[in-house]
Amino acid sequence: MFFQIVINIFEIIALVSGTMYVMKFKDEVLSRYFVYFLLFTVFVEIVFGWMPTAIYYLDSLKGLEHYFLLNNNNWIYNIYDTISFVFFLFLFTSLFNSKKVRKIGFLFTILFLMFSIFNLVTSSEFFNAIVSLNFIVGSLLLLLYVIYFFFQMLFGDQILDFYKTLPFYIGIGVVIYHLSSTPIFIYSKYFSETKSPDFTKVYEIIITTANIFVYTCYTLGFILCSRKNKSY
């Protein structure tokens, strides 16, 4: 519960910072959509992230414990992960300078979406754990997109002002987050709190640290870029 509260605090800080940023730079469409995504993330985390805990501890909600979709949130996070990957893939693809690479990026994003939906429908993990195959494929694709974006900045004019670009901070955040969280998500389905309390503690620490890092990157990006000219 403590770790979830900490994560929620950093998510809300990033959302507030982003809201202030888009109010200042209203013509930055990608930034505005990114803030919408953060708002969606906070909604999912607050409502569905806390729903099983609220049902367990609040007597007024005890009657909901028989509703599996409310008492279990693995399904909503599997859907959220797919939406998250597709959003970030589209975001970075739209930043590619080459039209040919953009078309390829959009094509692979759509193929990933179709693959993820099929896998969610057919996977036995949907209600029980993170659908690991979706997470692995999505993480690999996202890493490739972000790396290409960084190389594009490195060999372009943006290298001189990389610290002024909001996508740079977003890219750093998502790369580190997925590099650190993907292995722990893959193995989490093989352990439980009752059978493997030590793994559960490690899991919570790593996931919390990764979330703190990614949302701190977002917040710093909003703050630092708001002091400069337009971020991109």
PDB file of N, CA and C in Angstrom, residues 92-187:
ATOM      1  N   PHE A  92       6.477   8.567 -30.696  1.00  0.00           N
ATOM      2  CA  PHE A  92       7.849   8.655 -31.205  1.00  0.00           C
ATOM      3  C   PHE A  92       7.897   8.507 -32.724  1.00  0.00           C
ATOM      4  N   THR A  93       6.971   7.709 -33.294  1.00  0.00           N
ATOM      5  CA  THR A  93       6.935   7.596 -34.744  1.00  0.00           C
ATOM      6  C   THR A  93       6.639   8.951 -35.387  1.00  0.00           C
ATOM      7  N   SER A  94       5.749   9.713 -34.774  1.00  0.00           N
ATOM      8  CA  SER A  94       5.386  11.020 -35.330  1.00  0.00           C
ATOM      9  C   SER A  94       6.541  12.006 -35.274  1.00  0.00           C
ATOM     10  N   LEU A  95       7.586  11.682 -34.497  1.00  0.00           N
ATOM     11  CA  LEU A  95       8.750  12.563 -34.387  1.00  0.00           C
ATOM     12  C   LEU A  95       9.861  12.194 -35.364  1.00  0.00           C
ATOM     13  N   PHE A  96       9.698  11.091 -36.079  1.00  0.00           N
ATOM     14  CA  PHE A  96      10.721  10.688 -37.047  1.00  0.00           C
ATOM     15  C   PHE A  96      10.723  11.658 -38.229  1.00  0.00           C
ATOM     16  N   ASN A  97      11.902  12.054 -38.659  1.00  0.00           N
ATOM     17  CA  ASN A  97      12.024  13.002 -39.770  1.00  0.00           C
ATOM     18  C   ASN A  97      11.737  12.349 -41.120  1.00  0.00           C
ATOM     19  N   SER A  98      12.177  11.117 -41.289  1.00  0.00           N
ATOM     20  CA  SER A  98      12.019  10.417 -42.565  1.00  0.00           C
ATOM     21  C   SER A  98      10.580   9.919 -42.746  1.00  0.00           C
ATOM     22  N   LYS A  99       9.959  10.282 -43.866  1.00  0.00           N
ATOM     23  CA  LYS A  99       8.600   9.825 -44.138  1.00  0.00           C
ATOM     24  C   LYS A  99       8.543   8.302 -44.274  1.00  0.00           C
ATOM     25  N   LYS A 100       9.576   7.733 -44.886  1.00  0.00           N
ATOM     26  CA  LYS A 100       9.628   6.281 -45.075  1.00  0.00           C
ATOM     27  C   LYS A 100       9.685   5.568 -43.729  1.00  0.00           C
ATOM     28  N   VAL A 101      10.533   6.067 -42.840  1.00  0.00           N
ATOM     29  CA  VAL A 101      10.657   5.452 -41.513  1.00  0.00           C
ATOM     30  C   VAL A 101       9.369   5.645 -40.725  1.00  0.00           C
ATOM     31  N   ARG A 102       8.729   6.811 -40.884  1.00  0.00           N
ATOM     32  CA  ARG A 102       7.456   7.048 -40.203  1.00  0.00           C
ATOM     33  C   ARG A 102       6.402   6.038 -40.641  1.00  0.00           C
ATOM     34  N   LYS A 103       6.329   5.786 -41.949  1.00  0.00           N
ATOM     35  CA  LYS A 103       5.355   4.820 -42.456  1.00  0.00           C
ATOM     36  C   LYS A 103       5.622   3.429 -41.896  1.00  0.00           C
ATOM     37  N   ILE A 104       6.913   3.053 -41.850  1.00  0.00           N
ATOM     38  CA  ILE A 104       7.276   1.744 -41.292  1.00  0.00           C
ATOM     39  C   ILE A 104       6.914   1.691 -39.805  1.00  0.00           C
ATOM     40  N   GLY A 105       7.187   2.789 -39.099  1.00  0.00           N
ATOM     41  CA  GLY A 105       6.875   2.853 -37.677  1.00  0.00           C
ATOM     42  C   GLY A 105       5.385   2.715 -37.413  1.00  0.00           C
ATOM     43  N   PHE A 106       4.572   3.433 -38.189  1.00  0.00           N
ATOM     44  CA  PHE A 106       3.119   3.334 -38.030  1.00  0.00           C
ATOM     45  C   PHE A 106       2.627   1.927 -38.354  1.00  0.00           C
ATOM     46  N   LEU A 107       3.216   1.306 -39.385  1.00  0.00           N
ATOM     47  CA  LEU A 107       2.816  -0.046 -39.768  1.00  0.00           C
ATOM     48  C   LEU A 107       3.091  -1.038 -38.641  1.00  0.00           C
ATOM     49  N   PHE A 108       4.294  -0.981 -38.061  1.00  0.00           N
ATOM     50  CA  PHE A 108       4.635  -1.899 -36.975  1.00  0.00           C
ATOM     51  C   PHE A 108       3.796  -1.623 -35.727  1.00  0.00           C
ATOM     52  N   THR A 109       3.439  -0.368 -35.522  1.00  0.00           N
ATOM     53  CA  THR A 109       2.583  -0.036 -34.378  1.00  0.00           C
ATOM     54  C   THR A 109       1.202  -0.656 -34.536  1.00  0.00           C
ATOM     55  N   ILE A 110       0.641  -0.553 -35.721  1.00  0.00           N
ATOM     56  CA  ILE A 110      -0.669  -1.150 -35.985  1.00  0.00           C
ATOM     57  C   ILE A 110      -0.601  -2.674 -35.882  1.00  0.00           C
ATOM     58  N   LEU A 111       0.476  -3.258 -36.403  1.00  0.00           N
ATOM     59  CA  LEU A 111       0.643  -4.708 -36.292  1.00  0.00           C
ATOM     60  C   LEU A 111       0.767  -5.132 -34.827  1.00  0.00           C
ATOM     61  N   PHE A 112       1.482  -4.335 -34.045  1.00  0.00           N
ATOM     62  CA  PHE A 112       1.603  -4.641 -32.613  1.00  0.00           C
ATOM     63  C   PHE A 112       0.245  -4.571 -31.933  1.00  0.00           C
ATOM     64  N   LEU A 113      -0.554  -3.562 -32.281  1.00  0.00           N
ATOM     65  CA  LEU A 113      -1.883  -3.430 -31.692  1.00  0.00           C
ATOM     66  C   LEU A 113      -2.729  -4.659 -32.005  1.00  0.00           C
ATOM     67  N   MET A 114      -2.719  -5.093 -33.252  1.00  0.00           N
ATOM     68  CA  MET A 114      -3.487  -6.276 -33.646  1.00  0.00           C
ATOM     69  C   MET A 114      -2.980  -7.519 -32.919  1.00  0.00           C
ATOM     70  N   PHE A 115      -1.662  -7.659 -32.838  1.00  0.00           N
ATOM     71  CA  PHE A 115      -1.058  -8.789 -32.138  1.00  0.00           C
ATOM     72  C   PHE A 115      -1.443  -8.775 -30.655  1.00  0.00           C
ATOM     73  N   SER A 116      -1.398  -7.602 -30.041  1.00  0.00           N
ATOM     74  CA  SER A 116      -1.698  -7.484 -28.603  1.00  0.00           C
ATOM     75  C   SER A 116      -3.148  -7.836 -28.307  1.00  0.00           C
ATOM     76  N   ILE A 117      -4.058  -7.332 -29.146  1.00  0.00           N
ATOM     77  CA  ILE A 117      -5.479  -7.630 -28.927  1.00  0.00           C
ATOM     78  C   ILE A 117      -5.738  -9.128 -29.047  1.00  0.00           C
ATOM     79  N   PHE A 118      -5.167  -9.728 -30.069  1.00  0.00           N
ATOM     80  CA  PHE A 118      -5.321 -11.181 -30.246  1.00  0.00           C
ATOM     81  C   PHE A 118      -4.750 -11.939 -29.052  1.00  0.00           C
ATOM     82  N   ASN A 119      -3.596 -11.501 -28.586  1.00  0.00           N
ATOM     83  CA  ASN A 119      -2.946 -12.174 -27.468  1.00  0.00           C
ATOM     84  C   ASN A 119      -3.722 -11.983 -26.169  1.00  0.00           C
ATOM     85  N   LEU A 120      -4.318 -10.810 -25.980  1.00  0.00           N
ATOM     86  CA  LEU A 120      -5.118 -10.569 -24.782  1.00  0.00           C
ATOM     87  C   LEU A 120      -6.345 -11.470 -24.758  1.00  0.00           C
ATOM     88  N   VAL A 121      -6.953 -11.630 -25.920  1.00  0.00           N
ATOM     89  CA  VAL A 121      -8.172 -12.432 -26.009  1.00  0.00           C
ATOM     90  C   VAL A 121      -7.881 -13.914 -25.793  1.00  0.00           C
ATOM     91  N   THR A 122      -6.734 -14.366 -26.265  1.00  0.00           N
ATOM     92  CA  THR A 122      -6.432 -15.800 -26.229  1.00  0.00           C
ATOM     93  C   THR A 122      -5.538 -16.216 -25.060  1.00  0.00           C
ATOM     94  N   SER A 123      -4.905 -15.265 -24.399  1.00  0.00           N
ATOM     95  CA  SER A 123      -3.947 -15.609 -23.345  1.00  0.00           C
ATOM     96  C   SER A 123      -4.648 -16.024 -22.051  1.00  0.00           C
ATOM     97  N   SER A 124      -4.079 -17.014 -21.385  1.00  0.00           N
ATOM     98  CA  SER A 124      -4.597 -17.454 -20.086  1.00  0.00           C
ATOM     99  C   SER A 124      -4.131 -16.540 -18.962  1.00  0.00           C
ATOM    100  N   GLU A 125      -3.220 -15.608 -19.275  1.00  0.00           N
ATOM    101  CA  GLU A 125      -2.678 -14.702 -18.263  1.00  0.00           C
ATOM    102  C   GLU A 125      -3.528 -13.456 -18.070  1.00  0.00           C
ATOM    103  N   PHE A 126      -4.497 -13.221 -18.939  1.00  0.00           N
ATOM    104  CA  PHE A 126      -5.216 -11.950 -18.970  1.00  0.00           C
ATOM    105  C   PHE A 126      -5.766 -11.549 -17.606  1.00  0.00           C
ATOM    106  N   PHE A 127      -6.374 -12.475 -16.880  1.00  0.00           N
ATOM    107  CA  PHE A 127      -6.968 -12.161 -15.588  1.00  0.00           C
ATOM    108  C   PHE A 127      -6.047 -12.492 -14.408  1.00  0.00           C
ATOM    109  N   ASN A 128      -4.942 -13.153 -14.671  1.00  0.00           N
ATOM    110  CA  ASN A 128      -4.120 -13.660 -13.573  1.00  0.00           C
ATOM    111  C   ASN A 128      -2.773 -12.959 -13.406  1.00  0.00           C
ATOM    112  N   ALA A 129      -2.258 -12.385 -14.468  1.00  0.00           N
ATOM    113  CA  ALA A 129      -0.935 -11.754 -14.400  1.00  0.00           C
ATOM    114  C   ALA A 129      -0.753 -10.850 -15.608  1.00  0.00           C
ATOM    115  N   ILE A 130       0.386 -10.159 -15.663  1.00  0.00           N
ATOM    116  CA  ILE A 130       0.722  -9.364 -16.825  1.00  0.00           C
ATOM    117  C   ILE A 130       0.963 -10.304 -18.005  1.00  0.00           C
ATOM    118  N   VAL A 131       0.335 -10.004 -19.146  1.00  0.00           N
ATOM    119  CA  VAL A 131       0.549 -10.815 -20.348  1.00  0.00           C
ATOM    120  C   VAL A 131       1.978 -10.529 -20.819  1.00  0.00           C
ATOM    121  N   SER A 132       2.873 -11.428 -20.458  1.00  0.00           N
ATOM    122  CA  SER A 132       4.306 -11.176 -20.621  1.00  0.00           C
ATOM    123  C   SER A 132       4.733 -10.995 -22.075  1.00  0.00           C
ATOM    124  N   LEU A 133       4.131 -11.752 -22.992  1.00  0.00           N
ATOM    125  CA  LEU A 133       4.534 -11.664 -24.393  1.00  0.00           C
ATOM    126  C   LEU A 133       4.242 -10.267 -24.956  1.00  0.00           C
ATOM    127  N   ASN A 134       3.085  -9.716 -24.628  1.00  0.00           N
ATOM    128  CA  ASN A 134       2.753  -8.355 -25.054  1.00  0.00           C
ATOM    129  C   ASN A 134       3.756  -7.353 -24.503  1.00  0.00           C
ATOM    130  N   PHE A 135       4.107  -7.531 -23.241  1.00  0.00           N
ATOM    131  CA  PHE A 135       5.018  -6.589 -22.581  1.00  0.00           C
ATOM    132  C   PHE A 135       6.414  -6.675 -23.190  1.00  0.00           C
ATOM    133  N   ILE A 136       6.856  -7.890 -23.496  1.00  0.00           N
ATOM    134  CA  ILE A 136       8.196  -8.062 -24.079  1.00  0.00           C
ATOM    135  C   ILE A 136       8.264  -7.441 -25.474  1.00  0.00           C
ATOM    136  N   VAL A 137       7.297  -7.784 -26.317  1.00  0.00           N
ATOM    137  CA  VAL A 137       7.297  -7.271 -27.688  1.00  0.00           C
ATOM    138  C   VAL A 137       7.126  -5.755 -27.691  1.00  0.00           C
ATOM    139  N   GLY A 138       6.219  -5.261 -26.861  1.00  0.00           N
ATOM    140  CA  GLY A 138       6.003  -3.823 -26.785  1.00  0.00           C
ATOM    141  C   GLY A 138       7.237  -3.088 -26.304  1.00  0.00           C
ATOM    142  N   SER A 139       7.917  -3.630 -25.307  1.00  0.00           N
ATOM    143  CA  SER A 139       9.131  -3.001 -24.777  1.00  0.00           C
ATOM    144  C   SER A 139      10.241  -2.961 -25.825  1.00  0.00           C
ATOM    145  N   LEU A 140      10.405  -4.080 -26.564  1.00  0.00           N
ATOM    146  CA  LEU A 140      11.446  -4.129 -27.596  1.00  0.00           C
ATOM    147  C   LEU A 140      11.176  -3.105 -28.699  1.00  0.00           C
ATOM    148  N   LEU A 141       9.929  -3.039 -29.150  1.00  0.00           N
ATOM    149  CA  LEU A 141       9.572  -2.073 -30.187  1.00  0.00           C
ATOM    150  C   LEU A 141       9.800  -0.642 -29.700  1.00  0.00           C
ATOM    151  N   LEU A 142       9.362  -0.370 -28.485  1.00  0.00           N
ATOM    152  CA  LEU A 142       9.505   0.978 -27.934  1.00  0.00           C
ATOM    153  C   LEU A 142      10.970   1.362 -27.790  1.00  0.00           C
ATOM    154  N   LEU A 143      11.797   0.435 -27.338  1.00  0.00           N
ATOM    155  CA  LEU A 143      13.227   0.702 -27.211  1.00  0.00           C
ATOM    156  C   LEU A 143      13.838   1.029 -28.576  1.00  0.00           C
ATOM    157  N   LEU A 144      13.447   0.284 -29.606  1.00  0.00           N
ATOM    158  CA  LEU A 144      13.942   0.548 -30.957  1.00  0.00           C
ATOM    159  C   LEU A 144      13.520   1.936 -31.431  1.00  0.00           C
ATOM    160  N   TYR A 145      12.272   2.295 -31.187  1.00  0.00           N
ATOM    161  CA  TYR A 145      11.769   3.601 -31.615  1.00  0.00           C
ATOM    162  C   TYR A 145      12.516   4.730 -30.904  1.00  0.00           C
ATOM    163  N   VAL A 146      12.689   4.576 -29.602  1.00  0.00           N
ATOM    164  CA  VAL A 146      13.357   5.636 -28.829  1.00  0.00           C
ATOM    165  C   VAL A 146      14.824   5.751 -29.226  1.00  0.00           C
ATOM    166  N   ILE A 147      15.488   4.610 -29.408  1.00  0.00           N
ATOM    167  CA  ILE A 147      16.896   4.627 -29.828  1.00  0.00           C
ATOM    168  C   ILE A 147      17.036   5.318 -31.181  1.00  0.00           C
ATOM    169  N   TYR A 148      16.129   5.004 -32.113  1.00  0.00           N
ATOM    170  CA  TYR A 148      16.175   5.664 -33.419  1.00  0.00           C
ATOM    171  C   TYR A 148      15.976   7.170 -33.257  1.00  0.00           C
ATOM    172  N   PHE A 149      15.059   7.571 -32.397  1.00  0.00           N
ATOM    173  CA  PHE A 149      14.815   8.994 -32.144  1.00  0.00           C
ATOM    174  C   PHE A 149      16.058   9.670 -31.588  1.00  0.00           C
ATOM    175  N   PHE A 150      16.756   8.988 -30.656  1.00  0.00           N
ATOM    176  CA  PHE A 150      17.983   9.548 -30.085  1.00  0.00           C
ATOM    177  C   PHE A 150      19.079   9.688 -31.150  1.00  0.00           C
ATOM    178  N   PHE A 151      19.213   8.682 -32.016  1.00  0.00           N
ATOM    179  CA  PHE A 151      20.196   8.769 -33.097  1.00  0.00           C
ATOM    180  C   PHE A 151      19.838   9.899 -34.064  1.00  0.00           C
ATOM    181  N   GLN A 152      18.554  10.078 -34.282  1.00  0.00           N
ATOM    182  CA  GLN A 152      18.096  11.176 -35.139  1.00  0.00           C
ATOM    183  C   GLN A 152      18.498  12.520 -34.542  1.00  0.00           C
ATOM    184  N   MET A 153      18.365  12.642 -33.231  1.00  0.00           N
ATOM    185  CA  MET A 153      18.788  13.873 -32.556  1.00  0.00           C
ATOM    186  C   MET A 153      20.304  14.027 -32.604  1.00  0.00           C
ATOM    187  N   LEU A 154      21.015  12.913 -32.423  1.00  0.00           N
ATOM    188  CA  LEU A 154      22.478  12.935 -32.360  1.00  0.00           C
ATOM    189  C   LEU A 154      23.090  13.431 -33.664  1.00  0.00           C
ATOM    190  N   PHE A 155      22.510  13.017 -34.784  1.00  0.00           N
ATOM    191  CA  PHE A 155      23.072  13.379 -36.081  1.00  0.00           C
ATOM    192  C   PHE A 155      22.291  14.508 -36.757  1.00  0.00           C
ATOM    193  N   GLY A 156      21.457  15.189 -35.989  1.00  0.00           N
ATOM    194  CA  GLY A 156      20.699  16.307 -36.542  1.00  0.00           C
ATOM    195  C   GLY A 156      20.987  17.598 -35.806  1.00  0.00           C
ATOM    196  N   ASP A 157      20.246  18.631 -36.159  1.00  0.00           N
ATOM    197  CA  ASP A 157      20.445  19.937 -35.543  1.00  0.00           C
ATOM    198  C   ASP A 157      19.978  19.966 -34.090  1.00  0.00           C
ATOM    199  N   GLN A 158      19.111  19.026 -33.710  1.00  0.00           N
ATOM    200  CA  GLN A 158      18.550  19.022 -32.359  1.00  0.00           C
ATOM    201  C   GLN A 158      19.582  18.691 -31.282  1.00  0.00           C
ATOM    202  N   ILE A 159      20.727  18.161 -31.673  1.00  0.00           N
ATOM    203  CA  ILE A 159      21.722  17.758 -30.680  1.00  0.00           C
ATOM    204  C   ILE A 159      22.188  18.944 -29.855  1.00  0.00           C
ATOM    205  N   LEU A 160      22.142  20.142 -30.438  1.00  0.00           N
ATOM    206  CA  LEU A 160      22.586  21.342 -29.723  1.00  0.00           C
ATOM    207  C   LEU A 160      21.591  21.772 -28.660  1.00  0.00           C
ATOM    208  N   ASP A 161      20.323  21.404 -28.849  1.00  0.00           N
ATOM    209  CA  ASP A 161      19.282  21.825 -27.909  1.00  0.00           C
ATOM    210  C   ASP A 161      18.489  20.635 -27.381  1.00  0.00           C
ATOM    211  N   PHE A 162      19.147  19.483 -27.238  1.00  0.00           N
ATOM    212  CA  PHE A 162      18.418  18.281 -26.838  1.00  0.00           C
ATOM    213  C   PHE A 162      17.747  18.441 -25.483  1.00  0.00           C
ATOM    214  N   TYR A 163      18.366  19.220 -24.596  1.00  0.00           N
ATOM    215  CA  TYR A 163      17.823  19.387 -23.242  1.00  0.00           C
ATOM    216  C   TYR A 163      16.588  20.282 -23.225  1.00  0.00           C
ATOM    217  N   LYS A 164      16.265  20.886 -24.371  1.00  0.00           N
ATOM    218  CA  LYS A 164      15.079  21.720 -24.472  1.00  0.00           C
ATOM    219  C   LYS A 164      13.878  20.955 -25.004  1.00  0.00           C
ATOM    220  N   THR A 165      14.079  19.709 -25.386  1.00  0.00           N
ATOM    221  CA  THR A 165      13.017  18.943 -26.021  1.00  0.00           C
ATOM    222  C   THR A 165      12.348  18.000 -25.029  1.00  0.00           C
ATOM    223  N   LEU A 166      11.061  18.138 -24.884  1.00  0.00           N
ATOM    224  CA  LEU A 166      10.305  17.283 -23.970  1.00  0.00           C
ATOM    225  C   LEU A 166      10.397  15.804 -24.339  1.00  0.00           C
ATOM    226  N   PRO A 167      10.314  15.427 -25.641  1.00  0.00           N
ATOM    227  CA  PRO A 167      10.435  14.005 -25.992  1.00  0.00           C
ATOM    228  C   PRO A 167      11.738  13.370 -25.529  1.00  0.00           C
ATOM    229  N   PHE A 168      12.794  14.150 -25.366  1.00  0.00           N
ATOM    230  CA  PHE A 168      14.059  13.606 -24.864  1.00  0.00           C
ATOM    231  C   PHE A 168      13.874  13.059 -23.453  1.00  0.00           C
ATOM    232  N   TYR A 169      13.209  13.816 -22.602  1.00  0.00           N
ATOM    233  CA  TYR A 169      12.989  13.379 -21.218  1.00  0.00           C
ATOM    234  C   TYR A 169      11.999  12.216 -21.163  1.00  0.00           C
ATOM    235  N   ILE A 170      11.002  12.245 -22.047  1.00  0.00           N
ATOM    236  CA  ILE A 170      10.056  11.121 -22.121  1.00  0.00           C
ATOM    237  C   ILE A 170      10.790   9.856 -22.543  1.00  0.00           C
ATOM    238  N   GLY A 171      11.658   9.990 -23.562  1.00  0.00           N
ATOM    239  CA  GLY A 171      12.414   8.837 -24.048  1.00  0.00           C
ATOM    240  C   GLY A 171      13.320   8.239 -22.991  1.00  0.00           C
ATOM    241  N   ILE A 172      14.038   9.090 -22.263  1.00  0.00           N
ATOM    242  CA  ILE A 172      14.909   8.608 -21.185  1.00  0.00           C
ATOM    243  C   ILE A 172      14.093   7.856 -20.147  1.00  0.00           C
ATOM    244  N   GLY A 173      12.955   8.418 -19.792  1.00  0.00           N
ATOM    245  CA  GLY A 173      12.113   7.793 -18.770  1.00  0.00           C
ATOM    246  C   GLY A 173      11.603   6.426 -19.178  1.00  0.00           C
ATOM    247  N   VAL A 174      11.032   6.321 -20.389  1.00  0.00           N
ATOM    248  CA  VAL A 174      10.432   5.043 -20.800  1.00  0.00           C
ATOM    249  C   VAL A 174      11.494   3.976 -21.058  1.00  0.00           C
ATOM    250  N   VAL A 175      12.672   4.378 -21.550  1.00  0.00           N
ATOM    251  CA  VAL A 175      13.732   3.399 -21.793  1.00  0.00           C
ATOM    252  C   VAL A 175      14.196   2.768 -20.480  1.00  0.00           C
ATOM    253  N   ILE A 176      14.510   3.594 -19.499  1.00  0.00           N
ATOM    254  CA  ILE A 176      14.986   3.071 -18.208  1.00  0.00           C
ATOM    255  C   ILE A 176      13.881   2.273 -17.520  1.00  0.00           C
ATOM    256  N   TYR A 177      12.646   2.774 -17.616  1.00  0.00           N
ATOM    257  CA  TYR A 177      11.535   2.071 -16.963  1.00  0.00           C
ATOM    258  C   TYR A 177      11.363   0.662 -17.511  1.00  0.00           C
ATOM    259  N   HIS A 178      11.339   0.535 -18.838  1.00  0.00           N
ATOM    260  CA  HIS A 178      11.087  -0.776 -19.432  1.00  0.00           C
ATOM    261  C   HIS A 178      12.299  -1.699 -19.322  1.00  0.00           C
ATOM    262  N   LEU A 179      13.490  -1.152 -19.335  1.00  0.00           N
ATOM    263  CA  LEU A 179      14.668  -1.994 -19.139  1.00  0.00           C
ATOM    264  C   LEU A 179      14.679  -2.607 -17.743  1.00  0.00           C
ATOM    265  N   SER A 180      14.204  -1.862 -16.759  1.00  0.00           N
ATOM    266  CA  SER A 180      14.239  -2.342 -15.376  1.00  0.00           C
ATOM    267  C   SER A 180      13.006  -3.149 -14.990  1.00  0.00           C
ATOM    268  N   SER A 181      11.852  -2.830 -15.580  1.00  0.00           N
ATOM    269  CA  SER A 181      10.611  -3.480 -15.154  1.00  0.00           C
ATOM    270  C   SER A 181      10.260  -4.729 -15.951  1.00  0.00           C
ATOM    271  N   THR A 182      10.671  -4.804 -17.210  1.00  0.00           N
ATOM    272  CA  THR A 182      10.289  -5.958 -18.035  1.00  0.00           C
ATOM    273  C   THR A 182      10.726  -7.295 -17.441  1.00  0.00           C
ATOM    274  N   PRO A 183      11.991  -7.452 -17.019  1.00  0.00           N
ATOM    275  CA  PRO A 183      12.383  -8.743 -16.422  1.00  0.00           C
ATOM    276  C   PRO A 183      11.576  -9.101 -15.179  1.00  0.00           C
ATOM    277  N   ILE A 184      11.289  -8.101 -14.351  1.00  0.00           N
ATOM    278  CA  ILE A 184      10.570  -8.380 -13.101  1.00  0.00           C
ATOM    279  C   ILE A 184       9.113  -8.726 -13.383  1.00  0.00           C
ATOM    280  N   PHE A 185       8.515  -8.134 -14.426  1.00  0.00           N
ATOM    281  CA  PHE A 185       7.144  -8.470 -14.801  1.00  0.00           C
ATOM    282  C   PHE A 185       7.069  -9.888 -15.357  1.00  0.00           C
ATOM    283  N   ILE A 186       8.071 -10.287 -16.111  1.00  0.00           N
ATOM    284  CA  ILE A 186       8.082 -11.616 -16.713  1.00  0.00           C
ATOM    285  C   ILE A 186       8.061 -12.707 -15.647  1.00  0.00           C
ATOM    286  N   TYR A 187       8.864 -12.508 -14.596  1.00  0.00           N
ATOM    287  CA  TYR A 187       8.981 -13.545 -13.567  1.00  0.00           C
ATOM    288  C   TYR A 187       7.940 -13.421 -12.454  1.00  0.00           C
TER     289      TYR A 187
END
